Structure formats: C-alpha cells, structure tokens
PDB file of C-alpha atoms in Angstrom:
ATOM      1  CA  MET A   1     -21.883   9.958 -32.200  1.00  0.00           C
ATOM      2  CA  ILE A   2     -20.193  11.455 -29.134  1.00  0.00           C
ATOM      3  CA  PHE A   3     -22.096  12.422 -26.007  1.00  0.00           C
ATOM      4  CA  ASN A   4     -19.996  15.412 -25.056  1.00  0.00           C
ATOM      5  CA  LEU A   5     -21.016  15.056 -21.405  1.00  0.00           C
ATOM      6  CA  GLN A   6     -18.877  11.886 -21.033  1.00  0.00           C
ATOM      7  CA  LEU A   7     -15.154  11.320 -21.529  1.00  0.00           C
ATOM      8  CA  ILE A   8     -15.498   9.102 -24.580  1.00  0.00           C
ATOM      9  CA  THR A   9     -12.508   8.866 -26.875  1.00  0.00           C
ATOM     10  CA  TYR A  10     -14.409   7.747 -29.939  1.00  0.00           C
ATOM     11  CA  VAL A  11     -13.796  10.874 -32.002  1.00  0.00           C
ATOM     12  CA  ILE A  12     -15.569  11.781 -35.230  1.00  0.00           C
ATOM     13  CA  GLY A  13     -15.744  15.081 -37.053  1.00  0.00           C
ATOM     14  CA  LEU A  14     -18.452  16.755 -35.007  1.00  0.00           C
ATOM     15  CA  SER A  15     -20.426  19.932 -35.579  1.00  0.00           C
ATOM     16  CA  PHE A  16     -22.753  21.577 -33.097  1.00  0.00           C
ATOM     17  CA  LEU A  17     -25.424  22.884 -35.429  1.00  0.00           C
ATOM     18  CA  SER A  18     -28.743  24.546 -34.890  1.00  0.00           C
ATOM     19  CA  GLY A  19     -31.806  22.318 -34.978  1.00  0.00           C
ATOM     20  CA  THR A  20     -35.533  22.600 -34.641  1.00  0.00           C
ATOM     21  CA  CYS A  21     -37.821  20.477 -32.541  1.00  0.00           C
ATOM     22  CA  HIS A  22     -41.526  19.931 -32.106  1.00  0.00           C
ATOM     23  CA  ALA A  23     -44.052  17.339 -31.009  1.00  0.00           C
ATOM     24  CA  GLN A  24     -46.394  15.638 -33.439  1.00  0.00           C
ATOM     25  CA  GLY A  25     -49.138  13.063 -33.173  1.00  0.00           C
ATOM     26  CA  GLN A  26     -49.284   9.449 -34.252  1.00  0.00           C
ATOM     27  CA  ALA A  27     -51.920   6.742 -34.309  1.00  0.00           C
ATOM     28  CA  GLY A  28     -53.348   6.474 -30.820  1.00  0.00           C
ATOM     29  CA  LEU A  29     -51.725   9.748 -29.757  1.00  0.00           C
ATOM     30  CA  PRO A  30     -52.780  13.383 -30.115  1.00  0.00           C
ATOM     31  CA  THR A  31     -53.028  14.214 -33.806  1.00  0.00           C
ATOM     32  CA  GLY A  32     -50.667  16.570 -35.587  1.00  0.00           C
ATOM     33  CA  GLY A  33     -48.930  17.278 -38.875  1.00  0.00           C
ATOM     34  CA  SER A  34     -46.729  14.898 -40.821  1.00  0.00           C
ATOM     35  CA  ASP A  35     -43.124  15.393 -41.927  1.00  0.00           C
ATOM     36  CA  ASN A  36     -41.941  15.456 -45.536  1.00  0.00           C
ATOM     37  CA  THR A  37     -38.720  13.500 -46.061  1.00  0.00           C
ATOM     38  CA  THR A  38     -36.775  15.058 -48.922  1.00  0.00           C
ATOM     39  CA  ASN A  39     -33.529  13.066 -48.700  1.00  0.00           C
ATOM     40  CA  ASP A  40     -31.703  16.005 -50.336  1.00  0.00           C
ATOM     41  CA  ARG A  41     -27.935  15.634 -50.696  1.00  0.00           C
ATOM     42  CA  ASN A  42     -25.084  17.857 -51.765  1.00  0.00           C
ATOM     43  CA  SER A  43     -22.672  17.109 -54.615  1.00  0.00           C
ATOM     44  CA  ASN A  44     -20.624  14.807 -52.360  1.00  0.00           C
ATOM     45  CA  GLY A  45     -23.647  12.698 -51.500  1.00  0.00           C
ATOM     46  CA  LYS A  46     -23.830  14.120 -47.990  1.00  0.00           C
ATOM     47  CA  LEU A  47     -27.257  14.616 -46.427  1.00  0.00           C
ATOM     48  CA  GLU A  48     -28.283  18.243 -46.113  1.00  0.00           C
ATOM     49  CA  SER A  49     -30.558  17.564 -43.142  1.00  0.00           C
ATOM     50  CA  THR A  50     -31.947  14.804 -40.944  1.00  0.00           C
ATOM     51  CA  ASN A  51     -35.146  14.340 -38.973  1.00  0.00           C
ATOM     52  CA  LEU A  52     -35.365  12.286 -35.770  1.00  0.00           C
ATOM     53  CA  LYS A  53     -38.683  11.072 -34.338  1.00  0.00           C
ATOM     54  CA  VAL A  54     -38.651   9.951 -30.707  1.00  0.00           C
ATOM     55  CA  HIS A  55     -41.700   8.145 -29.310  1.00  0.00           C
ATOM     56  CA  LEU A  56     -41.954   9.576 -25.812  1.00  0.00           C
ATOM     57  CA  PRO A  57     -43.799   7.448 -23.196  1.00  0.00           C
ATOM     58  CA  SER A  58     -46.439   8.716 -20.823  1.00  0.00           C
ATOM     59  CA  LEU A  59     -45.464  10.022 -17.380  1.00  0.00           C
ATOM     60  CA  THR A  60     -42.345  11.558 -18.888  1.00  0.00           C
ATOM     61  CA  LYS A  61     -41.560  14.925 -20.459  1.00  0.00           C
ATOM     62  CA  ILE A  62     -38.938  16.379 -22.773  1.00  0.00           C
ATOM     63  CA  ALA A  63     -37.650  19.782 -21.708  1.00  0.00           C
ATOM     64  CA  VAL A  64     -35.971  21.848 -24.420  1.00  0.00           C
ATOM     65  CA  ASP A  65     -35.482  24.748 -21.980  1.00  0.00           C
ATOM     66  CA  ILE A  66     -34.911  23.541 -18.425  1.00  0.00           C
ATOM     67  CA  ASP A  67     -35.615  27.027 -17.065  1.00  0.00           C
ATOM     68  CA  ASN A  68     -39.011  27.260 -18.774  1.00  0.00           C
ATOM     69  CA  PRO A  69     -41.305  24.392 -17.662  1.00  0.00           C
ATOM     70  CA  LYS A  70     -44.144  25.792 -19.776  1.00  0.00           C
ATOM     71  CA  SER A  71     -42.252  24.645 -22.877  1.00  0.00           C
ATOM     72  CA  ASP A  72     -42.065  21.011 -21.688  1.00  0.00           C
ATOM     73  CA  ILE A  73     -43.418  18.351 -24.066  1.00  0.00           C
ATOM     74  CA  SER A  74     -45.480  15.679 -22.290  1.00  0.00           C
ATOM     75  CA  GLY A  75     -45.816  12.058 -23.393  1.00  0.00           C
ATOM     76  CA  PRO A  76     -47.268  10.044 -24.910  1.00  0.00           C
ATOM     77  CA  VAL A  77     -46.285  11.917 -28.048  1.00  0.00           C
ATOM     78  CA  VAL A  78     -43.817  11.810 -30.924  1.00  0.00           C
ATOM     79  CA  PHE A  79     -41.064  14.342 -30.293  1.00  0.00           C
ATOM     80  CA  THR A  80     -39.284  15.468 -33.468  1.00  0.00           C
ATOM     81  CA  GLN A  81     -35.814  16.984 -33.737  1.00  0.00           C
ATOM     82  CA  SER A  82     -34.466  18.249 -37.064  1.00  0.00           C
ATOM     83  CA  PHE A  83     -30.871  19.138 -37.913  1.00  0.00           C
ATOM     84  CA  LYS A  84     -29.286  20.868 -40.903  1.00  0.00           C
ATOM     85  CA  PHE A  85     -25.699  20.048 -41.812  1.00  0.00           C
ATOM     86  CA  ASP A  86     -22.934  22.345 -42.998  1.00  0.00           C
ATOM     87  CA  GLU A  87     -22.975  22.058 -46.794  1.00  0.00           C
ATOM     88  CA  SER A  88     -19.515  23.622 -47.065  1.00  0.00           C
ATOM     89  CA  SER A  89     -17.932  21.053 -44.760  1.00  0.00           C
ATOM     90  CA  GLY A  90     -15.912  18.275 -46.381  1.00  0.00           C
ATOM     91  CA  ILE A  91     -16.725  15.915 -43.508  1.00  0.00           C
ATOM     92  CA  LEU A  92     -19.171  13.294 -44.769  1.00  0.00           C
ATOM     93  CA  ASN A  93     -19.820  11.737 -41.348  1.00  0.00           C
ATOM     94  CA  GLU A  94     -20.846  14.935 -39.617  1.00  0.00           C
ATOM     95  CA  TRP A  95     -22.773  14.761 -36.349  1.00  0.00           C
ATOM     96  CA  ALA A  96     -25.194  17.407 -35.141  1.00  0.00           C
ATOM     97  CA  GLN A  97     -26.273  17.483 -31.510  1.00  0.00           C
ATOM     98  CA  LYS A  98     -28.738  19.198 -29.224  1.00  0.00           C
ATOM     99  CA  GLU A  99     -28.869  19.170 -25.439  1.00  0.00           C
ATOM    100  CA  ILE A 100     -32.282  18.370 -23.953  1.00  0.00           C
ATOM    101  CA  TRP A 101     -33.628  17.148 -20.615  1.00  0.00           C
ATOM    102  CA  TRP A 102     -35.813  14.143 -19.912  1.00  0.00           C
ATOM    103  CA  LYS A 103     -38.123  14.296 -16.903  1.00  0.00           C
ATOM    104  CA  VAL A 104     -39.268  10.929 -15.535  1.00  0.00           C
ATOM    105  CA  TYR A 105     -42.175  10.876 -13.083  1.00  0.00           C
ATOM    106  CA  VAL A 106     -43.272   8.324 -10.480  1.00  0.00           C
ATOM    107  CA  PRO A 107     -45.450   5.474 -11.823  1.00  0.00           C
ATOM    108  CA  THR A 108     -48.271   6.483  -9.454  1.00  0.00           C
ATOM    109  CA  ALA A 109     -48.593   9.968 -10.975  1.00  0.00           C
ATOM    110  CA  LYS A 110     -51.749  10.873 -12.875  1.00  0.00           C
ATOM    111  CA  GLU A 111     -51.299  11.488 -16.593  1.00  0.00           C
ATOM    112  CA  GLY A 112     -52.206  15.068 -17.444  1.00  0.00           C
ATOM    113  CA  GLU A 113     -51.770  16.145 -13.821  1.00  0.00           C
ATOM    114  CA  LEU A 114     -48.016  15.778 -13.361  1.00  0.00           C
ATOM    115  CA  ASP A 115     -46.780  17.766 -10.378  1.00  0.00           C
ATOM    116  CA  ASP A 116     -43.040  18.496 -10.404  1.00  0.00           C
ATOM    117  CA  GLU A 117     -43.069  19.120  -6.669  1.00  0.00           C
ATOM    118  CA  LYS A 118     -44.732  15.796  -5.806  1.00  0.00           C
ATOM    119  CA  ASP A 119     -44.321  13.446  -8.791  1.00  0.00           C
ATOM    120  CA  LEU A 120     -41.009  14.215 -10.503  1.00  0.00           C
ATOM    121  CA  ARG A 121     -38.469  11.440  -9.906  1.00  0.00           C
ATOM    122  CA  PHE A 122     -35.510  11.990 -12.268  1.00  0.00           C
ATOM    123  CA  VAL A 123     -34.227  14.898 -14.346  1.00  0.00           C
ATOM    124  CA  MET A 124     -31.868  13.453 -16.957  1.00  0.00           C
ATOM    125  CA  ASN A 125     -29.376  15.562 -18.915  1.00  0.00           C
ATOM    126  CA  CYS A 126     -29.469  14.198 -22.477  1.00  0.00           C
ATOM    127  CA  ILE A 127     -28.055  14.591 -25.969  1.00  0.00           C
ATOM    128  CA  ILE A 128     -30.047  13.872 -29.140  1.00  0.00           C
ATOM    129  CA  GLN A 129     -27.939  13.578 -32.284  1.00  0.00           C
ATOM    130  CA  GLY A 130     -27.940  12.601 -35.940  1.00  0.00           C
ATOM    131  CA  SER A 131     -25.320  11.876 -38.602  1.00  0.00           C
ATOM    132  CA  SER A 132     -25.091  13.112 -42.189  1.00  0.00           C
ATOM    133  CA  ASP A 133     -23.640   9.730 -43.232  1.00  0.00           C
ATOM    134  CA  SER A 134     -26.885   7.786 -43.593  1.00  0.00           C
ATOM    135  CA  ASP A 135     -29.013   6.190 -46.309  1.00  0.00           C
ATOM    136  CA  THR A 136     -32.065   8.107 -45.097  1.00  0.00           C
ATOM    137  CA  ASP A 137     -32.814  11.503 -43.633  1.00  0.00           C
ATOM    138  CA  GLN A 138     -35.415  10.183 -41.208  1.00  0.00           C
ATOM    139  CA  HIS A 139     -34.937   7.970 -38.141  1.00  0.00           C
ATOM    140  CA  THR A 140     -37.454   6.758 -35.586  1.00  0.00           C
ATOM    141  CA  PHE A 141     -36.988   5.126 -32.205  1.00  0.00           C
ATOM    142  CA  LYS A 142     -38.899   4.622 -28.982  1.00  0.00           C
ATOM    143  CA  LEU A 143     -37.603   5.853 -25.636  1.00  0.00           C
ATOM    144  CA  PHE A 144     -37.807   3.769 -22.443  1.00  0.00           C
ATOM    145  CA  ALA A 145     -36.605   4.261 -18.871  1.00  0.00           C
ATOM    146  CA  GLN A 146     -35.137   0.742 -18.668  1.00  0.00           C
ATOM    147  CA  GLU A 147     -32.420  -1.026 -20.604  1.00  0.00           C
ATOM    148  CA  PRO A 148     -31.643  -0.839 -23.448  1.00  0.00           C
ATOM    149  CA  TYR A 149     -33.477   2.543 -23.328  1.00  0.00           C
ATOM    150  CA  LEU A 150     -33.926   2.891 -27.111  1.00  0.00           C
ATOM    151  CA  HIS A 151     -35.847   0.648 -29.516  1.00  0.00           C
ATOM    152  CA  PRO A 152     -35.723   1.149 -33.310  1.00  0.00           C
ATOM    153  CA  LEU A 153     -38.959   1.658 -35.234  1.00  0.00           C
ATOM    154  CA  GLU A 154     -40.103   2.130 -38.841  1.00  0.00           C
ATOM    155  CA  GLY A 155     -37.191   0.351 -40.499  1.00  0.00           C
ATOM    156  CA  ASP A 156     -34.405   1.523 -38.214  1.00  0.00           C
ATOM    157  CA  THR A 157     -32.133  -1.086 -36.575  1.00  0.00           C
ATOM    158  CA  TRP A 158     -29.792  -1.211 -33.613  1.00  0.00           C
ATOM    159  CA  GLN A 159     -26.897  -0.489 -35.978  1.00  0.00           C
ATOM    160  CA  SER A 160     -28.586   2.669 -37.240  1.00  0.00           C
ATOM    161  CA  ILE A 161     -29.135   3.719 -33.626  1.00  0.00           C
ATOM    162  CA  ILE A 162     -25.404   3.312 -32.985  1.00  0.00           C
ATOM    163  CA  ASN A 163     -24.125   4.837 -36.222  1.00  0.00           C
ATOM    164  CA  GLU A 164     -26.750   7.256 -37.556  1.00  0.00           C
ATOM    165  CA  ALA A 165     -29.146   8.687 -34.959  1.00  0.00           C
ATOM    166  CA  ASN A 166     -29.734   8.254 -31.259  1.00  0.00           C
ATOM    167  CA  MET A 167     -30.275   9.814 -27.868  1.00  0.00           C
ATOM    168  CA  GLY A 168     -28.332   9.342 -24.654  1.00  0.00           C
ATOM    169  CA  CYS A 169     -28.709  10.556 -21.084  1.00  0.00           C
ATOM    170  CA  PRO A 170     -25.251  10.098 -19.499  1.00  0.00           C
ATOM    171  CA  THR A 171     -25.982  12.149 -16.384  1.00  0.00           C
ATOM    172  CA  GLY A 172     -29.017  12.869 -14.269  1.00  0.00           C
ATOM    173  CA  GLU A 173     -30.323  13.660 -10.832  1.00  0.00           C
ATOM    174  CA  CYS A 174     -32.848  12.149  -8.437  1.00  0.00           C
ATOM    175  CA  VAL A 175     -35.028  15.066  -7.338  1.00  0.00           C
ATOM    176  CA  HIS A 176     -37.808  13.260  -5.437  1.00  0.00           C
ATOM    177  CA  LYS A 177     -38.104  14.072  -1.736  1.00  0.00           C
ATOM    178  CA  ASP A 178     -38.370  10.367  -0.841  1.00  0.00           C
ATOM    179  CA  GLY A 179     -35.338   9.363  -2.897  1.00  0.00           C
ATOM    180  CA  CYS A 180     -35.116   6.950  -5.826  1.00  0.00           C
ATOM    181  CA  GLU A 181     -33.835   3.676  -4.406  1.00  0.00           C
ATOM    182  CA  ASP A 182     -36.810   1.716  -5.737  1.00  0.00           C
ATOM    183  CA  LEU A 183     -36.216   2.757  -9.377  1.00  0.00           C
ATOM    184  CA  PRO A 184     -32.816   2.724 -11.126  1.00  0.00           C
ATOM    185  CA  MET A 185     -31.780   5.915 -12.861  1.00  0.00           C
ATOM    186  CA  PRO A 186     -32.206   5.636 -16.685  1.00  0.00           C
ATOM    187  CA  ARG A 187     -28.626   6.607 -17.541  1.00  0.00           C
ATOM    188  CA  TRP A 188     -26.729   5.588 -20.684  1.00  0.00           C
ATOM    189  CA  ASP A 189     -24.240   6.970 -23.206  1.00  0.00           C
ATOM    190  CA  GLN A 190     -22.768   6.233 -26.637  1.00  0.00           C
ATOM    191  CA  MET A 191     -20.400   3.631 -25.226  1.00  0.00           C
ATOM    192  CA  TYR A 192     -23.328   1.756 -23.708  1.00  0.00           C
ATOM    193  CA  LEU A 193     -25.124   1.687 -27.075  1.00  0.00           C
ATOM    194  CA  GLN A 194     -21.988   0.416 -28.835  1.00  0.00           C
ATOM    195  CA  GLU A 195     -21.352  -2.338 -26.294  1.00  0.00           C
ATOM    196  CA  HIS A 196     -24.954  -3.479 -25.870  1.00  0.00           C
ATOM    197  CA  ILE A 197     -25.704  -6.824 -27.531  1.00  0.00           C
ATOM    198  CA  PRO A 198     -29.270  -6.423 -28.763  1.00  0.00           C
ATOM    199  CA  ALA A 199     -31.903  -9.076 -28.253  1.00  0.00           C
ATOM    200  CA  LEU A 200     -34.066 -10.073 -31.211  1.00  0.00           C
ATOM    201  CA  GLU A 201     -36.776  -7.609 -30.209  1.00  0.00           C
ATOM    202  CA  ASP A 202     -34.197  -4.797 -30.084  1.00  0.00           C
ATOM    203  CA  GLU A 203     -33.178  -5.495 -33.687  1.00  0.00           C
ATOM    204  CA  SER A 204     -36.620  -6.013 -35.162  1.00  0.00           C
ATOM    205  CA  GLY A 205     -37.490  -2.379 -35.632  1.00  0.00           C
ATOM    206  CA  ASP A 206     -40.866  -3.030 -34.032  1.00  0.00           C
ATOM    207  CA  GLY A 207     -40.358  -4.564 -30.583  1.00  0.00           C
ATOM    208  CA  ASP A 208     -40.396  -2.954 -27.163  1.00  0.00           C
ATOM    209  CA  GLY A 209     -37.951  -5.281 -25.411  1.00  0.00           C
ATOM    210  CA  ASN A 210     -38.588  -6.930 -22.053  1.00  0.00           C
ATOM    211  CA  GLU A 211     -39.827  -4.318 -19.624  1.00  0.00           C
ATOM    212  CA  LYS A 212     -39.491  -4.524 -15.864  1.00  0.00           C
ATOM    213  CA  GLU A 213     -42.741  -4.537 -13.953  1.00  0.00           C
ATOM    214  CA  TRP A 214     -42.204  -1.071 -12.516  1.00  0.00           C
ATOM    215  CA  TYR A 215     -41.698   0.400 -15.963  1.00  0.00           C
ATOM    216  CA  LYS A 216     -44.784  -1.279 -17.354  1.00  0.00           C
ATOM    217  CA  LYS A 217     -46.666   0.988 -14.978  1.00  0.00           C
ATOM    218  CA  LEU A 218     -44.780   3.946 -16.394  1.00  0.00           C
ATOM    219  CA  SER A 219     -44.811   3.321 -20.149  1.00  0.00           C
ATOM    220  CA  GLY A 220     -47.936   1.235 -20.553  1.00  0.00           C
ATOM    221  CA  ARG A 221     -50.454   3.901 -19.576  1.00  0.00           C
TER     222      ARG A 221
END
C-alpha cells in the first residue's frame, strides 16, 4: 500500500517479492490466453498469490525494463502482473510491489507507429502492488492519464483499489522537445488514492469517469 518513491508515513508490513508480468488480450483487443484464479490460501487464510490486470490505453506503453525498449508493452492491451507472497510470513496484510514505467505519447501520434524521439511526452516512474489481505486473488482496473487515473472493473471498487491492489506513478519526467505545458503530468500516489472522493462512475466497477477532451484523443482511439 506504500509507494516507496514518496515519503508516506502510512506503514504496513511490506515485502518486496518477485512477480511475473505479461500482456493478454480481451474483447476488442489482441487475443491471448486467459488466467486461472485459484484463490489458494495458507493455513492462516492468507492468499498465496494475487493477479492484477491493468487495462492499458492506446498511445501509451508499459516498460518493465526501461533500458530495453524492445520489451515495452503497447496499448490497447491488458497488462497482467502476478505476485507470490511469503507463506512463512506471519503478516496477513502483506504487500508485494514491482517498479515499472509508463510511457505516455502525444495524442497526435499514430497507433502502431510510436516514435520515442518525436512522440513520447511523459515517462512516469510507477509502482504496481497487491495485498495478501483480500477476498479474491484477482483484481482489475483501467488506467487513465487524467484524474482519478484508475477505474475499477470486473467487480472491484474504489475501496479495493485503495486497500487491495493498485498502481501509482508518484514521479515522472516530461521528455518531449516542445515541452508539456498543454498536458498535465499524470502523477499520483497512495495518498492521492486514499484522499480522493470517488464519483459514482469511479465506484461502479464499470465506468470510465469524466475524461478531459485532450485525453479522449489519447484513450479513445
């Protein structure tokens, strides 16, 4: 629950554990395999693993290795991150994290022809994380470059985003040669998620929220 890139004093027993990630398809997106949700627990009722599905919009990429652009995952796609928890740990609310990067491109870029030299606007330093203290081992949310940045899907709620699984990008950099004054940097952390008062569409588990016109160009393609 803690983005370790910010000085946030909300402390929980936290473990930095190895995870696996991949991209998979969904309806209307490139096809791929499906995930099996086992919901396995240890003798204390603690989840043994968790699986996070992030709906990544077009004209953005997830970088799991910032030094290897060939490994970037381009939207629109469902990006999946899995974590395994320490079965020997007595901490029931154990958080596992992974550092990733989110690349956001200019709305005028051509999908499938993204040029980092010409089109890349922001490189955001992000944390994706999940908790072992949850009723389910699978969470799904949609990622946006405007507030409130995350929208719950498939039965998740804003409370599960706060308490069970989420993503935050507390720091980032404008890398475009012409600057970024026309588009605000999509920057948020755990404290933002906790303090945000969700609108009805944020809580529904299905809505996209009210998008700004510039982001409609970005996410609606």
